[in-house]
Amino acid sequence: GTYGIDMGAFTTFLYCFQDREEILRLFEELSGARMLYNYVWIGGVWNDINDDQLRRVKTFVDRFEGELKKYHALVGENKIFIERTANVGVLTAEQCFDYGATGPVLRGSGVEWDLRKKRPYGMYEKFDFNIITGKGEKGTVGDCWDRYYVRIFEMFESIKIIRQVLEGIEEGPVMGKVSKIIKVPAGEIYMRTE
């Protein structure tokens, strides 16, 4: 939505803002906050999700998948958007490595690297999803359009992950037994996440 607004495509931004509001409303119900959630705690989660909320998540992703297709048609396939983003701001894979670019920027340059697949953490190894990469479909691999493409099509992959989570969610406690004092061994801890 904000990418389009930078080029004067205000309508799509408003549509996306509506979807964002629906997501944030659910986050607020679950965590008590709209932006800084503090929902995942050591040993589990802060609050249980109820059946109505699970139903609303499913309803949202079913509707949102169709909306994403419309957004891509409105923005990503728009002649003006393509002309303003294809072959613009090209970052080669080598430049990404030199500049330390990661995530969607790196994948937009054609590099198939996603920590959730390459070095899974949490439950990601249980989910079936694809790594989306730039292919130079509208211009040069690694251009602004490819970075747009990665971001929009990763939302389709996120929908796939959410559906798998919804199918596998189980009844039970939301917080495991955790010692009141968590003592980490001396030294440094580093964990990659995406």
GROMACS .gro file of C-alpha atoms in nm:
model
  194
    1GLY     CA    1   0.000   0.000   0.000
    2THR     CA    2   0.267   0.252   0.094
    3TYR     CA    3   0.479   0.165  -0.208
    4GLY     CA    4   0.193   0.263  -0.438
    5ILE     CA    5   0.123   0.584  -0.248
    6ASP     CA    6   0.483   0.695  -0.306
    7MET     CA    7   0.391   0.707  -0.674
    8GLY     CA    8   0.046   0.858  -0.637
    9ALA     CA    9  -0.162   0.536  -0.624
   10PHE     CA   10  -0.368   0.645  -0.322
   11THR     CA   11  -0.666   0.410  -0.364
   12THR     CA   12  -0.476   0.087  -0.302
   13PHE     CA   13  -0.320   0.240   0.008
   14LEU     CA   14  -0.667   0.300   0.155
   15TYR     CA   15  -0.775  -0.057   0.078
   16CYS     CA   16  -0.460  -0.193   0.244
   17PHE     CA   17  -0.511   0.034   0.543
   18GLN     CA   18  -0.852  -0.124   0.597
   19ASP     CA   19  -0.697  -0.474   0.596
   20ARG     CA   20  -0.423  -0.357   0.831
   21GLU     CA   21  -0.684  -0.227   1.073
   22GLU     CA   22  -0.856  -0.565   1.084
   23ILE     CA   23  -0.526  -0.738   1.163
   24LEU     CA   24  -0.431  -0.485   1.432
   25ARG     CA   25  -0.774  -0.519   1.596
   26LEU     CA   26  -0.713  -0.893   1.637
   27PHE     CA   27  -0.358  -0.834   1.767
   28GLU     CA   28  -0.497  -0.587   2.021
   29GLU     CA   29  -0.757  -0.837   2.143
   30LEU     CA   30  -0.493  -1.107   2.190
   31SER     CA   31  -0.208  -0.905   2.335
   32GLY     CA   32  -0.361  -0.582   2.462
   33ALA     CA   33  -0.153  -0.377   2.219
   34ARG     CA   34  -0.176  -0.270   1.856
   35MET     CA   35   0.194  -0.234   1.782
   36LEU     CA   36   0.421  -0.374   2.057
   37TYR     CA   37   0.258  -0.708   2.125
   38ASN     CA   38   0.471  -0.883   2.391
   39TYR     CA   39   0.257  -1.189   2.315
   40VAL     CA   40   0.517  -1.466   2.291
   41TRP     CA   41   0.677  -1.535   2.628
   42ILE     CA   42   0.940  -1.784   2.737
   43GLY     CA   43   0.742  -2.104   2.780
   44GLY     CA   44   0.442  -2.012   2.565
   45VAL     CA   45   0.215  -1.719   2.495
   46TRP     CA   46   0.062  -1.453   2.717
   47ASN     CA   47  -0.302  -1.521   2.634
   48ASP     CA   48  -0.510  -1.796   2.474
   49ILE     CA   49  -0.684  -1.741   2.143
   50ASN     CA   50  -1.053  -1.827   2.148
   51ASP     CA   51  -1.266  -2.004   1.886
   52ASP     CA   52  -1.422  -1.680   1.762
   53GLN     CA   53  -1.079  -1.525   1.707
   54LEU     CA   54  -0.958  -1.837   1.524
   55ARG     CA   55  -1.268  -1.821   1.302
   56ARG     CA   56  -1.202  -1.452   1.230
   57VAL     CA   57  -0.840  -1.524   1.138
   58LYS     CA   58  -0.956  -1.793   0.893
   59THR     CA   59  -1.223  -1.562   0.747
   60PHE     CA   60  -0.966  -1.285   0.710
   61VAL     CA   61  -0.704  -1.495   0.529
   62ASP     CA   62  -0.968  -1.639   0.296
   63ARG     CA   63  -1.085  -1.288   0.206
   64PHE     CA   64  -0.738  -1.134   0.203
   65GLU     CA   65  -0.605  -1.383  -0.051
   66GLY     CA   66  -0.856  -1.249  -0.303
   67GLU     CA   67  -0.774  -0.891  -0.205
   68LEU     CA   68  -0.402  -0.954  -0.265
   69LYS     CA   69  -0.478  -1.067  -0.619
   70LYS     CA   70  -0.670  -0.742  -0.676
   71TYR     CA   71  -0.390  -0.533  -0.524
   72HIS     CA   72  -0.136  -0.696  -0.750
   73ALA     CA   73  -0.355  -0.630  -1.054
   74LEU     CA   74  -0.409  -0.266  -0.946
   75VAL     CA   75  -0.047  -0.192  -0.863
   76GLY     CA   76   0.200  -0.458  -0.976
   77GLU     CA   77   0.052  -0.500  -1.324
   78ASN     CA   78  -0.015  -0.128  -1.369
   79LYS     CA   79   0.174   0.011  -1.669
   80ILE     CA   80   0.280   0.328  -1.487
   81PHE     CA   81   0.398   0.137  -1.179
   82ILE     CA   82   0.598  -0.104  -1.396
   83GLU     CA   83   0.760   0.183  -1.589
   84ARG     CA   84   0.858   0.354  -1.264
   85THR     CA   85   1.000   0.043  -1.095
   86ALA     CA   86   1.132  -0.194  -1.364
   87ASN     CA   87   1.506  -0.149  -1.428
   88VAL     CA   88   1.519   0.109  -1.146
   89GLY     CA   89   1.737   0.078  -0.835
   90VAL     CA   90   1.892  -0.248  -0.946
   91LEU     CA   91   2.085  -0.432  -0.674
   92THR     CA   92   2.281  -0.734  -0.789
   93ALA     CA   93   2.327  -1.029  -0.558
   94GLU     CA   94   2.692  -0.926  -0.515
   95GLN     CA   95   2.591  -0.573  -0.411
   96CYS     CA   96   2.345  -0.717  -0.160
   97PHE     CA   97   2.625  -0.921  -0.004
   98ASP     CA   98   2.858  -0.618  -0.004
   99TYR     CA   99   2.596  -0.393   0.160
  100GLY     CA  100   2.468  -0.658   0.402
  101ALA     CA  101   2.117  -0.656   0.252
  102THR     CA  102   1.896  -0.937   0.378
  103GLY     CA  103   1.534  -1.054   0.369
  104PRO     CA  104   1.311  -0.939   0.082
  105VAL     CA  105   1.582  -0.711  -0.059
  106LEU     CA  106   1.826  -1.002  -0.095
  107ARG     CA  107   1.555  -1.231  -0.233
  108GLY     CA  108   1.450  -0.954  -0.474
  109SER     CA  109   1.799  -0.981  -0.622
  110GLY     CA  110   1.736  -1.346  -0.704
  111VAL     CA  111   1.904  -1.505  -0.402
  112GLU     CA  112   1.702  -1.794  -0.260
  113TRP     CA  113   1.780  -1.735   0.107
  114ASP     CA  114   1.515  -1.740   0.378
  115LEU     CA  115   1.617  -1.830   0.732
  116ARG     CA  116   1.279  -1.993   0.794
  117LYS     CA  117   1.376  -2.253   0.529
  118LYS     CA  118   1.756  -2.257   0.535
  119ARG     CA  119   1.800  -2.247   0.915
  120PRO     CA  120   1.453  -2.315   1.055
  121TYR     CA  121   1.361  -2.196   1.401
  122GLY     CA  122   1.038  -2.214   1.597
  123MET     CA  123   0.804  -2.441   1.401
  124TYR     CA  124   0.894  -2.330   1.047
  125GLU     CA  125   1.035  -2.670   0.952
  126LYS     CA  126   0.680  -2.810   0.983
  127PHE     CA  127   0.529  -2.572   0.727
  128ASP     CA  128   0.515  -2.599   0.351
  129PHE     CA  129   0.589  -2.266   0.181
  130ASN     CA  130   0.803  -2.135  -0.102
  131ILE     CA  131   1.091  -1.889  -0.105
  132ILE     CA  132   0.993  -1.607  -0.341
  133THR     CA  133   1.277  -1.450  -0.540
  134GLY     CA  134   1.310  -1.179  -0.802
  135LYS     CA  135   1.330  -1.313  -1.155
  136GLY     CA  136   1.354  -0.999  -1.365
  137GLU     CA  137   1.000  -1.058  -1.487
  138LYS     CA  138   0.936  -0.693  -1.577
  139GLY     CA  139   1.292  -0.566  -1.602
  140THR     CA  140   1.628  -0.657  -1.451
  141VAL     CA  141   1.671  -0.903  -1.165
  142GLY     CA  142   1.710  -0.703  -0.845
  143ASP     CA  143   1.517  -0.394  -0.955
  144CYS     CA  144   1.246  -0.214  -0.756
  145TRP     CA  145   0.972  -0.417  -0.927
  146ASP     CA  146   1.137  -0.744  -0.819
  147ARG     CA  147   1.149  -0.621  -0.457
  148TYR     CA  148   0.779  -0.533  -0.484
  149TYR     CA  149   0.711  -0.878  -0.632
  150VAL     CA  150   0.887  -1.056  -0.346
  151ARG     CA  151   0.695  -0.864  -0.083
  152ILE     CA  152   0.350  -0.913  -0.236
  153PHE     CA  153   0.396  -1.281  -0.315
  154GLU     CA  154   0.546  -1.350   0.027
  155MET     CA  155   0.206  -1.247   0.163
  156PHE     CA  156   0.053  -1.537  -0.031
  157GLU     CA  157   0.311  -1.765   0.132
  158SER     CA  158   0.224  -1.619   0.474
  159ILE     CA  159  -0.140  -1.708   0.410
  160LYS     CA  160  -0.029  -2.066   0.338
  161ILE     CA  161   0.160  -2.075   0.668
  162ILE     CA  162  -0.132  -1.929   0.865
  163ARG     CA  163  -0.370  -2.187   0.719
  164GLN     CA  164  -0.135  -2.467   0.823
  165VAL     CA  165  -0.112  -2.321   1.174
  166LEU     CA  166  -0.491  -2.303   1.195
  167GLU     CA  167  -0.522  -2.668   1.087
  168GLY     CA  168  -0.266  -2.783   1.344
  169ILE     CA  169  -0.356  -2.572   1.646
  170GLU     CA  170  -0.438  -2.787   1.947
  171GLU     CA  171  -0.631  -2.746   2.270
  172GLY     CA  172  -0.418  -2.718   2.578
  173PRO     CA  173  -0.227  -2.486   2.806
  174VAL     CA  174  -0.077  -2.175   2.652
  175MET     CA  175   0.209  -2.152   2.899
  176GLY     CA  176   0.447  -2.426   3.003
  177LYS     CA  177   0.615  -2.450   3.342
  178VAL     CA  178   0.908  -2.213   3.347
  179SER     CA  179   1.145  -2.146   3.633
  180LYS     CA  180   1.100  -1.804   3.792
  181ILE     CA  181   1.471  -1.745   3.738
  182ILE     CA  182   1.609  -1.816   3.395
  183LYS     CA  183   1.983  -1.835   3.410
  184VAL     CA  184   2.156  -1.831   3.075
  185PRO     CA  185   2.509  -1.976   3.066
  186ALA     CA  186   2.788  -1.720   3.052
  187GLY     CA  187   2.872  -1.597   2.704
  188GLU     CA  188   2.695  -1.443   2.413
  189ILE     CA  189   2.372  -1.557   2.252
  190TYR     CA  190   2.287  -1.487   1.892
  191MET     CA  191   1.983  -1.602   1.701
  192ARG     CA  192   1.877  -1.519   1.352
  193THR     CA  193   1.510  -1.461   1.278
  194GLU     CA  194   1.314  -1.341   0.981
   0.00000   0.00000   0.00000
